[in-house]
PDB file of C-alpha atoms and ligand atoms in Angstrom:
ATOM      1  CA  MET A   1    -107.629 -57.772 192.050  1.00 87.00           C
ATOM      2  CA  ASP A   2    -110.351 -59.530 194.128  1.00 97.00           C
ATOM      3  CA  ILE A   3    -111.933 -62.530 192.185  1.00 98.00           C
ATOM      4  CA  GLN A   4    -115.549 -61.908 190.719  1.00 98.00           C
ATOM      5  CA  VAL A   5    -117.638 -64.674 190.869  1.00 98.00           C
ATOM      6  CA  ILE A   6    -120.767 -64.253 188.188  1.00 98.00           C
ATOM      7  CA  GLY A   7    -123.457 -66.851 187.390  1.00 98.00           C
ATOM      8  CA  VAL A   8    -124.357 -66.965 184.258  1.00 98.00           C
ATOM      9  CA  ARG A   9    -128.222 -67.355 184.255  1.00 97.00           C
ATOM     10  CA  ASP A  10    -130.721 -66.884 181.295  1.00 97.00           C
ATOM     11  CA  LEU A  11    -129.778 -69.948 179.345  1.00 98.00           C
ATOM     12  CA  PRO A  12    -132.662 -71.987 177.954  1.00 98.00           C
ATOM     13  CA  LEU A  13    -132.669 -75.191 178.702  1.00 97.00           C
ATOM     14  CA  ILE A  14    -130.411 -77.392 176.725  1.00 98.00           C
ATOM     15  CA  ARG A  15    -131.274 -79.537 174.194  1.00 97.00           C
ATOM     16  CA  LYS A  16    -129.201 -81.767 171.804  1.00 98.00           C
ATOM     17  CA  GLY A  17    -127.651 -79.927 169.232  1.00 98.00           C
ATOM     18  CA  ASP A  18    -127.246 -76.640 171.096  1.00 98.00           C
ATOM     19  CA  ASP A  19    -124.352 -74.635 170.466  1.00 98.00           C
ATOM     20  CA  LEU A  20    -123.545 -74.114 174.416  1.00 98.00           C
ATOM     21  CA  PRO A  21    -120.044 -72.071 174.005  1.00 98.00           C
ATOM     22  CA  ALA A  22    -122.165 -69.679 171.503  1.00 98.00           C
ATOM     23  CA  LEU A  23    -125.389 -69.261 174.164  1.00 98.00           C
ATOM     24  CA  ILE A  24    -122.733 -68.481 177.033  1.00 98.00           C
ATOM     25  CA  CYS A  25    -120.862 -66.097 175.295  1.00 98.00           C
ATOM     26  CA  GLU A  26    -124.014 -64.201 174.459  1.00 98.00           C
ATOM     27  CA  LYS A  27    -124.696 -63.795 177.848  1.00 98.00           C
ATOM     28  CA  VAL A  28    -121.132 -63.275 179.333  1.00 98.00           C
ATOM     29  CA  ALA A  29    -118.312 -60.436 178.075  1.00 98.00           C
ATOM     30  CA  PHE A  30    -115.422 -62.581 178.829  1.00 98.00           C
ATOM     31  CA  GLU A  31    -111.912 -61.604 179.789  1.00 98.00           C
ATOM     32  CA  ASP A  32    -108.545 -62.887 179.023  1.00 98.00           C
ATOM     33  CA  GLY A  33    -108.144 -65.237 182.205  1.00 98.00           C
ATOM     34  CA  ASP A  34    -111.605 -66.057 183.351  1.00 98.00           C
ATOM     35  CA  ILE A  35    -112.294 -69.395 184.407  1.00 98.00           C
ATOM     36  CA  LEU A  36    -115.348 -70.682 182.992  1.00 99.00           C
ATOM     37  CA  ALA A  37    -116.969 -73.894 184.791  1.00 99.00           C
ATOM     38  CA  VAL A  38    -119.416 -75.592 183.324  1.00 98.00           C
ATOM     39  CA  ALA A  39    -122.040 -78.461 184.529  1.00 98.00           C
ATOM     40  CA  SER A  40    -121.609 -81.863 182.453  1.00 98.00           C
ATOM     41  CA  SER A  41    -125.216 -81.819 182.654  1.00 98.00           C
ATOM     42  CA  VAL A  42    -125.757 -79.313 180.661  1.00 98.00           C
ATOM     43  CA  TYR A  43    -122.650 -80.046 177.909  1.00 98.00           C
ATOM     44  CA  SER A  44    -124.090 -83.675 178.086  1.00 98.00           C
ATOM     45  CA  LYS A  45    -127.196 -82.487 177.005  1.00 98.00           C
ATOM     46  CA  ALA A  46    -126.149 -80.262 174.067  1.00 98.00           C
ATOM     47  CA  LYS A  47    -123.879 -82.948 172.815  1.00 98.00           C
ATOM     48  CA  GLY A  48    -126.955 -85.659 173.231  1.00 98.00           C
ATOM     49  CA  PHE A  49    -125.218 -87.763 175.683  1.00 98.00           C
ATOM     50  CA  THR A  50    -128.233 -88.644 177.032  1.00 98.00           C
ATOM     51  CA  ARG A  51    -130.499 -92.020 177.069  1.00 98.00           C
ATOM     52  CA  ASP A  52    -133.840 -92.868 177.135  1.00 97.00           C
ATOM     53  CA  LEU A  53    -134.761 -95.392 179.542  1.00 97.00           C
ATOM     54  CA  SER A  54    -137.191 -96.994 177.198  1.00 97.00           C
ATOM     55  CA  ALA A  55    -134.503 -98.025 174.599  1.00 97.00           C
ATOM     56  CA  ILE A  56    -132.347-100.015 177.396  1.00 98.00           C
ATOM     57  CA  THR A  57    -132.364-103.946 177.875  1.00 98.00           C
ATOM     58  CA  PRO A  58    -131.107-104.567 180.982  1.00 98.00           C
ATOM     59  CA  GLY A  59    -128.391-107.581 181.209  1.00 98.00           C
ATOM     60  CA  ALA A  60    -127.958-109.994 183.911  1.00 98.00           C
ATOM     61  CA  ASP A  61    -125.495-108.205 185.980  1.00 98.00           C
ATOM     62  CA  ALA A  62    -127.781-105.157 185.534  1.00 98.00           C
ATOM     63  CA  VAL A  63    -130.396-106.949 186.627  1.00 98.00           C
ATOM     64  CA  ARG A  64    -128.667-108.586 189.863  1.00 98.00           C
ATOM     65  CA  ILE A  65    -127.136-105.596 191.099  1.00 98.00           C
ATOM     66  CA  ALA A  66    -130.218-103.653 190.925  1.00 98.00           C
ATOM     67  CA  ALA A  67    -132.285-106.038 193.044  1.00 97.00           C
ATOM     68  CA  LYS A  68    -129.556-105.134 195.469  1.00 96.00           C
ATOM     69  CA  THR A  69    -129.681-101.243 195.322  1.00 95.00           C
ATOM     70  CA  LYS A  70    -133.501-101.164 194.279  1.00 96.00           C
ATOM     71  CA  GLU A  71    -133.146 -99.255 191.546  1.00 96.00           C
ATOM     72  CA  ASP A  72    -134.673 -99.798 188.112  1.00 97.00           C
ATOM     73  CA  PRO A  73    -132.643-102.293 186.200  1.00 98.00           C
ATOM     74  CA  ARG A  74    -132.009-100.469 183.051  1.00 98.00           C
ATOM     75  CA  PHE A  75    -130.452 -97.127 185.090  1.00 98.00           C
ATOM     76  CA  VAL A  76    -128.059 -99.942 186.479  1.00 98.00           C
ATOM     77  CA  GLN A  77    -127.284-101.007 182.888  1.00 98.00           C
ATOM     78  CA  ALA A  78    -126.866 -97.420 181.822  1.00 98.00           C
ATOM     79  CA  VAL A  79    -124.249 -97.008 184.873  1.00 98.00           C
ATOM     80  CA  LEU A  80    -122.640-100.385 184.239  1.00 98.00           C
ATOM     81  CA  ASP A  81    -122.559 -99.275 180.028  1.00 98.00           C
ATOM     82  CA  SER A  82    -120.869 -95.654 181.496  1.00 98.00           C
ATOM     83  CA  SER A  83    -118.206 -97.539 183.805  1.00 98.00           C
ATOM     84  CA  THR A  84    -114.802 -99.854 182.861  1.00 97.00           C
ATOM     85  CA  ASP A  85    -114.480-101.128 186.482  1.00 95.00           C
ATOM     86  CA  ILE A  86    -116.887-101.786 189.019  1.00 95.00           C
ATOM     87  CA  LEU A  87    -115.282-101.157 193.094  1.00 94.00           C
ATOM     88  CA  LEU A  88    -118.337-101.349 194.742  1.00 95.00           C
ATOM     89  CA  GLU A  89    -122.094-102.922 193.864  1.00 96.00           C
ATOM     90  CA  HIS A  90    -124.232-101.752 196.613  1.00 94.00           C
ATOM     91  CA  PRO A  91    -125.736 -99.799 198.513  1.00 95.00           C
ATOM     92  CA  PHE A  92    -124.811 -98.037 195.557  1.00 95.00           C
ATOM     93  CA  ILE A  93    -122.744 -98.731 192.422  1.00 97.00           C
ATOM     94  CA  LEU A  94    -119.355 -96.708 192.656  1.00 97.00           C
ATOM     95  CA  SER A  95    -117.388 -97.451 189.311  1.00 96.00           C
ATOM     96  CA  GLU A  96    -114.572 -95.666 187.097  1.00 96.00           C
ATOM     97  CA  LEU A  97    -115.101 -94.166 183.988  1.00 97.00           C
ATOM     98  CA  PRO A  98    -112.874 -94.443 181.082  1.00 96.00           C
ATOM     99  CA  SER A  99    -111.608 -90.852 181.992  1.00 96.00           C
ATOM    100  CA  GLY A 100    -110.182 -92.163 184.840  1.00 95.00           C
ATOM    101  CA  HIS A 101    -112.887 -90.310 187.209  1.00 96.00           C
ATOM    102  CA  ILE A 102    -114.332 -92.683 189.921  1.00 96.00           C
ATOM    103  CA  GLY A 103    -118.001 -91.642 190.998  1.00 96.00           C
ATOM    104  CA  VAL A 104    -120.960 -92.931 192.455  1.00 97.00           C
ATOM    105  CA  ARG A 105    -123.703 -94.412 189.985  1.00 97.00           C
ATOM    106  CA  ALA A 106    -120.779 -93.191 187.256  1.00 98.00           C
ATOM    107  CA  GLY A 107    -122.394 -89.818 187.370  1.00 97.00           C
ATOM    108  CA  VAL A 108    -125.722 -90.836 185.693  1.00 98.00           C
ATOM    109  CA  ASP A 109    -128.441 -88.332 186.256  1.00 94.00           C
ATOM    110  CA  HIS A 110    -132.151 -88.179 186.639  1.00 92.00           C
ATOM    111  CA  SER A 111    -132.549 -84.909 187.429  1.00 92.00           C
ATOM    112  CA  ASN A 112    -132.458 -81.656 185.503  1.00 91.00           C
ATOM    113  CA  VAL A 113    -133.927 -83.917 182.128  1.00 92.00           C
ATOM    114  CA  GLU A 114    -137.397 -85.157 180.881  1.00 92.00           C
ATOM    115  CA  ASP A 115    -139.053 -88.218 182.893  1.00 93.00           C
ATOM    116  CA  GLY A 116    -137.622 -91.592 181.305  1.00 95.00           C
ATOM    117  CA  ARG A 117    -134.394 -89.749 180.150  1.00 97.00           C
ATOM    118  CA  ILE A 118    -130.912 -90.134 181.705  1.00 98.00           C
ATOM    119  CA  ILE A 119    -127.770 -87.488 181.223  1.00 98.00           C
ATOM    120  CA  ILE A 120    -124.519 -89.521 181.270  1.00 98.00           C
ATOM    121  CA  LEU A 121    -120.820 -87.623 181.996  1.00 98.00           C
ATOM    122  CA  PRO A 122    -119.586 -87.088 178.726  1.00 98.00           C
ATOM    123  CA  PRO A 123    -116.933 -89.781 178.071  1.00 97.00           C
ATOM    124  CA  ASP A 124    -113.771 -87.685 177.203  1.00 98.00           C
ATOM    125  CA  PRO A 125    -114.592 -84.364 179.688  1.00 98.00           C
ATOM    126  CA  MET A 126    -111.066 -83.394 178.851  1.00 98.00           C
ATOM    127  CA  ALA A 127    -111.439 -83.111 175.149  1.00 98.00           C
ATOM    128  CA  ALA A 128    -114.925 -81.386 176.768  1.00 98.00           C
ATOM    129  CA  ALA A 129    -112.948 -78.412 178.430  1.00 98.00           C
ATOM    130  CA  ALA A 130    -110.861 -78.419 175.604  1.00 98.00           C
ATOM    131  CA  GLU A 131    -113.668 -77.815 172.651  1.00 98.00           C
ATOM    132  CA  VAL A 132    -115.513 -75.259 174.541  1.00 99.00           C
ATOM    133  CA  ARG A 133    -112.309 -73.380 175.736  1.00 98.00           C
ATOM    134  CA  ASP A 134    -111.305 -73.273 171.762  1.00 98.00           C
ATOM    135  CA  ALA A 135    -115.102 -72.187 171.164  1.00 98.00           C
ATOM    136  CA  ILE A 136    -115.398 -69.113 172.819  1.00 98.00           C
ATOM    137  CA  ARG A 137    -111.583 -68.162 171.645  1.00 98.00           C
ATOM    138  CA  ARG A 138    -112.818 -68.638 168.076  1.00 98.00           C
ATOM    139  CA  ILE A 139    -116.195 -66.916 169.113  1.00 98.00           C
ATOM    140  CA  THR A 140    -114.740 -63.727 171.391  1.00 98.00           C
ATOM    141  CA  GLY A 141    -110.878 -64.032 170.621  1.00 98.00           C
ATOM    142  CA  LYS A 142    -110.389 -64.475 174.435  1.00 98.00           C
ATOM    143  CA  ASN A 143    -107.808 -67.146 175.950  1.00 98.00           C
ATOM    144  CA  VAL A 144    -110.465 -68.534 178.634  1.00 98.00           C
ATOM    145  CA  ARG A 145    -109.958 -71.076 181.133  1.00 98.00           C
ATOM    146  CA  VAL A 146    -112.412 -73.799 181.150  1.00 99.00           C
ATOM    147  CA  ILE A 147    -113.720 -76.585 183.978  1.00 99.00           C
ATOM    148  CA  VAL A 148    -116.293 -79.186 183.331  1.00 98.00           C
ATOM    149  CA  THR A 149    -117.967 -80.113 186.661  1.00 98.00           C
ATOM    150  CA  ASP A 150    -120.340 -82.738 188.408  1.00 98.00           C
ATOM    151  CA  THR A 151    -121.539 -82.660 191.716  1.00 98.00           C
ATOM    152  CA  CYS A 152    -120.084 -85.532 193.285  1.00 97.00           C
ATOM    153  CA  GLY A 153    -120.443 -87.833 196.881  1.00 95.00           C
ATOM    154  CA  ARG A 154    -117.145 -87.719 199.012  1.00 93.00           C
ATOM    155  CA  ALA A 155    -115.483 -90.480 201.033  1.00 91.00           C
ATOM    156  CA  PHE A 156    -115.788 -89.954 205.290  1.00 93.00           C
ATOM    157  CA  ARG A 157    -118.095 -87.443 204.869  1.00 96.00           C
ATOM    158  CA  ARG A 158    -122.076 -86.478 204.150  1.00 96.00           C
ATOM    159  CA  GLY A 159    -122.812 -84.060 201.241  1.00 97.00           C
ATOM    160  CA  GLN A 160    -121.826 -83.656 197.940  1.00 97.00           C
ATOM    161  CA  THR A 161    -119.546 -80.969 196.442  1.00 98.00           C
ATOM    162  CA  GLY A 162    -118.689 -80.174 192.695  1.00 98.00           C
ATOM    163  CA  ILE A 163    -115.364 -81.703 190.901  1.00 98.00           C
ATOM    164  CA  ALA A 164    -113.530 -81.069 188.188  1.00 98.00           C
ATOM    165  CA  ILE A 165    -114.142 -84.018 185.834  1.00 98.00           C
ATOM    166  CA  GLY A 166    -112.345 -82.526 182.882  1.00 98.00           C
ATOM    167  CA  TRP A 167    -109.999 -79.055 182.428  1.00 98.00           C
ATOM    168  CA  ALA A 168    -108.447 -76.662 179.877  1.00 98.00           C
ATOM    169  CA  GLY A 169    -106.241 -73.824 179.894  1.00 98.00           C
ATOM    170  CA  MET A 170    -104.575 -75.317 183.485  1.00 98.00           C
ATOM    171  CA  THR A 171    -103.059 -77.669 185.280  1.00 98.00           C
ATOM    172  CA  ALA A 172    -105.409 -79.691 187.445  1.00 98.00           C
ATOM    173  CA  ILE A 173    -102.631 -79.369 190.620  1.00 97.00           C
ATOM    174  CA  ASP A 174    -101.414 -76.504 192.090  1.00 94.00           C
ATOM    175  CA  ASP A 175     -97.758 -77.838 192.981  1.00 90.00           C
ATOM    176  CA  TYR A 176     -96.039 -76.528 196.186  1.00 88.00           C
ATOM    177  CA  ARG A 177     -93.454 -78.826 196.462  1.00 89.00           C
ATOM    178  CA  GLY A 178     -90.047 -76.731 196.930  1.00 89.00           C
ATOM    179  CA  ASP A 179     -91.990 -73.759 198.228  1.00 90.00           C
ATOM    180  CA  THR A 180     -91.271 -73.012 201.709  1.00 93.00           C
ATOM    181  CA  ASP A 181     -93.589 -71.789 204.299  1.00 92.00           C
ATOM    182  CA  LEU A 182     -93.947 -68.633 206.622  1.00 94.00           C
ATOM    183  CA  PHE A 183     -90.891 -69.998 208.285  1.00 94.00           C
ATOM    184  CA  GLY A 184     -89.118 -71.075 205.874  1.00 92.00           C
ATOM    185  CA  HIS A 185     -89.690 -75.336 205.628  1.00 92.00           C
ATOM    186  CA  VAL A 186     -89.873 -76.809 202.695  1.00 91.00           C
ATOM    187  CA  LEU A 187     -93.126 -78.296 201.555  1.00 89.00           C
ATOM    188  CA  GLU A 188     -92.623 -81.639 201.137  1.00 88.00           C
ATOM    189  CA  ILE A 189     -96.129 -82.977 200.139  1.00 84.00           C
ATOM    190  CA  THR A 190     -98.784 -80.185 199.295  1.00 86.00           C
ATOM    191  CA  GLU A 191    -100.229 -80.721 196.050  1.00 91.00           C
ATOM    192  CA  GLU A 192    -103.389 -78.356 195.793  1.00 95.00           C
ATOM    193  CA  ALA A 193    -106.135 -79.707 193.799  1.00 97.00           C
ATOM    194  CA  VAL A 194    -107.139 -76.081 192.190  1.00 98.00           C
ATOM    195  CA  VAL A 195    -109.929 -77.643 189.927  1.00 98.00           C
ATOM    196  CA  ASP A 196    -111.572 -79.372 192.489  1.00 98.00           C
ATOM    197  CA  GLU A 197    -111.382 -75.902 195.060  1.00 98.00           C
ATOM    198  CA  VAL A 198    -112.928 -74.282 191.782  1.00 98.00           C
ATOM    199  CA  ALA A 199    -115.303 -76.830 190.672  1.00 98.00           C
ATOM    200  CA  ALA A 200    -116.482 -77.003 194.262  1.00 98.00           C
ATOM    201  CA  PHE A 201    -117.276 -73.045 194.437  1.00 98.00           C
ATOM    202  CA  ALA A 202    -118.916 -73.446 191.070  1.00 98.00           C
ATOM    203  CA  ASN A 203    -121.147 -75.844 192.155  1.00 98.00           C
ATOM    204  CA  PHE A 204    -122.461 -73.786 195.315  1.00 98.00           C
ATOM    205  CA  VAL A 205    -123.149 -70.969 193.069  1.00 98.00           C
ATOM    206  CA  MET A 206    -125.154 -73.284 190.483  1.00 98.00           C
ATOM    207  CA  GLY A 207    -127.210 -75.243 192.812  1.00 96.00           C
ATOM    208  CA  GLU A 208    -128.481 -78.759 192.305  1.00 93.00           C
ATOM    209  CA  SER A 209    -132.234 -78.072 191.021  1.00 94.00           C
ATOM    210  CA  HIS A 210    -134.508 -75.628 189.708  1.00 94.00           C
ATOM    211  CA  GLN A 211    -132.004 -72.437 189.788  1.00 95.00           C
ATOM    212  CA  GLY A 212    -130.754 -73.023 186.478  1.00 97.00           C
ATOM    213  CA  VAL A 213    -127.350 -71.619 186.302  1.00 98.00           C
ATOM    214  CA  PRO A 214    -125.475 -74.227 184.859  1.00 98.00           C
ATOM    215  CA  ALA A 215    -122.230 -72.305 184.325  1.00 98.00           C
ATOM    216  CA  VAL A 216    -120.429 -69.550 186.499  1.00 98.00           C
ATOM    217  CA  VAL A 217    -117.630 -67.659 185.770  1.00 98.00           C
ATOM    218  CA  PHE A 218    -114.362 -66.410 187.748  1.00 98.00           C
ATOM    219  CA  ARG A 219    -112.148 -63.748 186.728  1.00 98.00           C
ATOM    220  CA  ASN A 220    -109.131 -62.229 188.478  1.00 98.00           C
ATOM    221  CA  CYS A 221    -108.236 -65.966 190.063  1.00 98.00           C
ATOM    222  CA  ARG A 222    -104.122 -66.724 189.847  1.00 96.00           C
ATOM    223  CA  ALA A 223    -102.566 -68.742 187.743  1.00 96.00           C
ATOM    224  CA  TRP A 224    -100.507 -71.451 188.845  1.00 95.00           C
ATOM    225  CA  ASN A 225     -98.047 -74.306 187.995  1.00 92.00           C
ATOM    226  CA  GLY A 226     -98.245 -77.996 188.451  1.00 95.00           C
ATOM    227  CA  HIS A 227     -99.467 -80.738 186.898  1.00 96.00           C
ATOM    228  CA  ASP A 228    -102.448 -82.949 185.906  1.00 97.00           C
ATOM    229  CA  ASN A 229    -101.927 -86.340 187.481  1.00 95.00           C
ATOM    230  CA  VAL A 230    -105.299 -85.977 189.622  1.00 95.00           C
ATOM    231  CA  TYR A 231    -105.610 -89.852 189.345  1.00 95.00           C
ATOM    232  CA  PHE A 232    -103.853 -92.027 191.965  1.00 94.00           C
ATOM    233  CA  MET A 233    -102.171 -95.218 190.043  1.00 92.00           C
ATOM    234  CA  PRO A 234    -104.222 -97.727 191.125  1.00 86.00           C
ATOM    235  CA  GLU A 235    -101.035 -99.520 193.005  1.00 90.00           C
ATOM    236  CA  GLU A 236    -100.609 -96.311 195.216  1.00 93.00           C
ATOM    237  CA  ASP A 237    -104.575 -96.168 195.415  1.00 93.00           C
ATOM    238  CA  ILE A 238    -104.845 -97.638 199.215  1.00 93.00           C
ATOM    239  CA  ILE A 239    -108.676 -97.254 199.435  1.00 91.00           C
ATOM    240  CA  ARG A 240    -109.515 -98.656 196.193  1.00 91.00           C
ATOM    241  CA  THR A 241    -107.515-101.527 197.043  1.00 91.00           C
ATOM    242  CA  ALA A 242    -109.082-101.975 200.363  1.00 91.00           C
ATOM    243  CA  LEU A 243    -112.487-101.446 198.617  1.00 88.00           C
ATOM    244  CA  LYS A 244    -111.487-104.238 195.872  1.00 80.00           C
ATOM    245  CA  GLY A 245    -110.414-106.401 198.486  1.00 77.00           C
ATOM    246  CA  ASN A 246    -113.671-106.482 200.466  1.00 69.00           C
ATOM    247  CA  LYS A 247    -116.183-106.441 197.487  1.00 62.00           C
ATOM    248  CA  LYS A 248    -118.778-108.903 198.344  1.00 52.00           C
ATOM    249  CA  ASP A 249    -122.274-109.424 196.911  1.00 51.00           C
TER     250      ASP A 249
HETATM  251  P1  LIG X 301    -124.922 -81.432 187.005  1.00 61.34           P
HETATM  252  O1  LIG X 301    -123.844 -81.014 188.602  1.00 61.34           O
HETATM  253  O2  LIG X 301    -123.749 -81.098 186.181  1.00 61.34           O
HETATM  254  O3  LIG X 301    -124.905 -82.861 187.312  1.00 61.34           O
HETATM  255  O4  LIG X 301    -125.457 -80.360 187.039  1.00 61.34           O
HETATM  256  P2  LIG X 301    -127.043 -80.096 187.977  1.00 61.34           P
HETATM  257  O5  LIG X 301    -128.411 -81.183 187.301  1.00 61.34           O
HETATM  258  O6  LIG X 301    -126.848 -80.316 189.180  1.00 61.34           O
HETATM  259  O7  LIG X 301    -127.714 -78.960 187.277  1.00 61.34           O
HETATM  260  C1  LIG X 301    -126.325 -77.620 187.513  1.00 61.34           C
HETATM  261  C2  LIG X 301    -126.991 -76.180 187.498  1.00 61.34           C
HETATM  262  O8  LIG X 301    -127.833 -76.091 186.317  1.00 61.34           O
HETATM  263  C3  LIG X 301    -128.568 -76.033 188.207  1.00 61.34           C
HETATM  264  O9  LIG X 301    -128.603 -74.734 188.711  1.00 61.34           O
HETATM  265  C4  LIG X 301    -129.476 -76.542 187.448  1.00 61.34           C
HETATM  266  O10 LIG X 301    -130.875 -75.802 187.792  1.00 61.34           O
HETATM  267  C5  LIG X 301    -128.516 -75.834 185.684  1.00 61.34           C
HETATM  268  N1  LIG X 301    -129.617 -76.340 184.681  1.00 61.34           N
HETATM  269  C6  LIG X 301    -129.369 -77.928 184.582  1.00 61.34           C
HETATM  270  N2  LIG X 301    -129.913 -78.346 183.255  1.00 61.34           N
HETATM  271  C7  LIG X 301    -129.851 -77.269 182.649  1.00 61.34           C
HETATM  272  C8  LIG X 301    -130.125 -76.296 181.391  1.00 61.34           C
HETATM  273  O11 LIG X 301    -131.127 -77.410 180.352  1.00 61.34           O
HETATM  274  N3  LIG X 301    -130.808 -75.038 181.337  1.00 61.34           N
HETATM  275  C9  LIG X 301    -130.214 -74.208 182.316  1.00 61.34           C
HETATM  276  N4  LIG X 301    -130.428 -72.739 181.812  1.00 61.34           N
HETATM  277  N5  LIG X 301    -129.892 -74.504 183.299  1.00 61.34           N
HETATM  278  C10 LIG X 301    -129.751 -75.973 183.717  1.00 61.34           C
HETATM  279 MN1  LIG X 302    -124.138 -84.987 187.905  1.00 61.34          MN
HETATM  280 MN1  LIG X 303    -125.200 -80.447 190.369  1.00 61.34          MN
END
């Protein structure tokens, strides 16, 4: 059957304490095997992973970096607080988060939240995806796969796409190694980052501004086998090594 893509509309503005899985289940009649993509921004809002800029006191590093990036030092402090390793300080901060995700400004968002408040990424996005999946199973009895997404820039190309920062009920990678192509050649390298492909299309359905579509359901997607090792080990990550080698003030 062809894949069906369903944007989840008419959800309210999400606030701290809201039961996001329950709100989504009111709008969607889930079926076993569905993939639900949820924007990290709404998951974070429901869980209270937001910060008031007025409550943040920037330290010396934040003040120093903010002078270069021309951002609010309190915003920069929030980015530093979310980061475990800084790969680049300017023209934008590129950093690693505890989850292993590397992103611009640590994924800290100004948009789709009240003035003076920022949204930070869920500190444990894998646990977030598992929690949403378990909640949907509890509410509906359905076995659903879940991806937590964020909009993220890419190396080498302009423009952002959705990527998966957490997932549950599937592996991140569809491992084609050992499979044969149309001509019988054995594939030696191909590992397809399936969660990112689904996240990118979900992001397309969500939009980035006032659309109000923070969740997308994919029906009739195949299952796949693979693994979850999406993040390179530091020693095999040549771009990261090059960036750190070139780090300058
Ligand atoms: P991110 O990519 O996870 O940072 O999330 P975005 O801020 O880009 O928002 C993705 C989608 O969710 C867009 O369609 C937003 O309009 C929508 N969205 C964001 N916050 C809310 C909310 O509180 N309620 C609703 N209904 N939609 C929201
Ligand atoms: Mn975001
Ligand atoms: Mn977005």
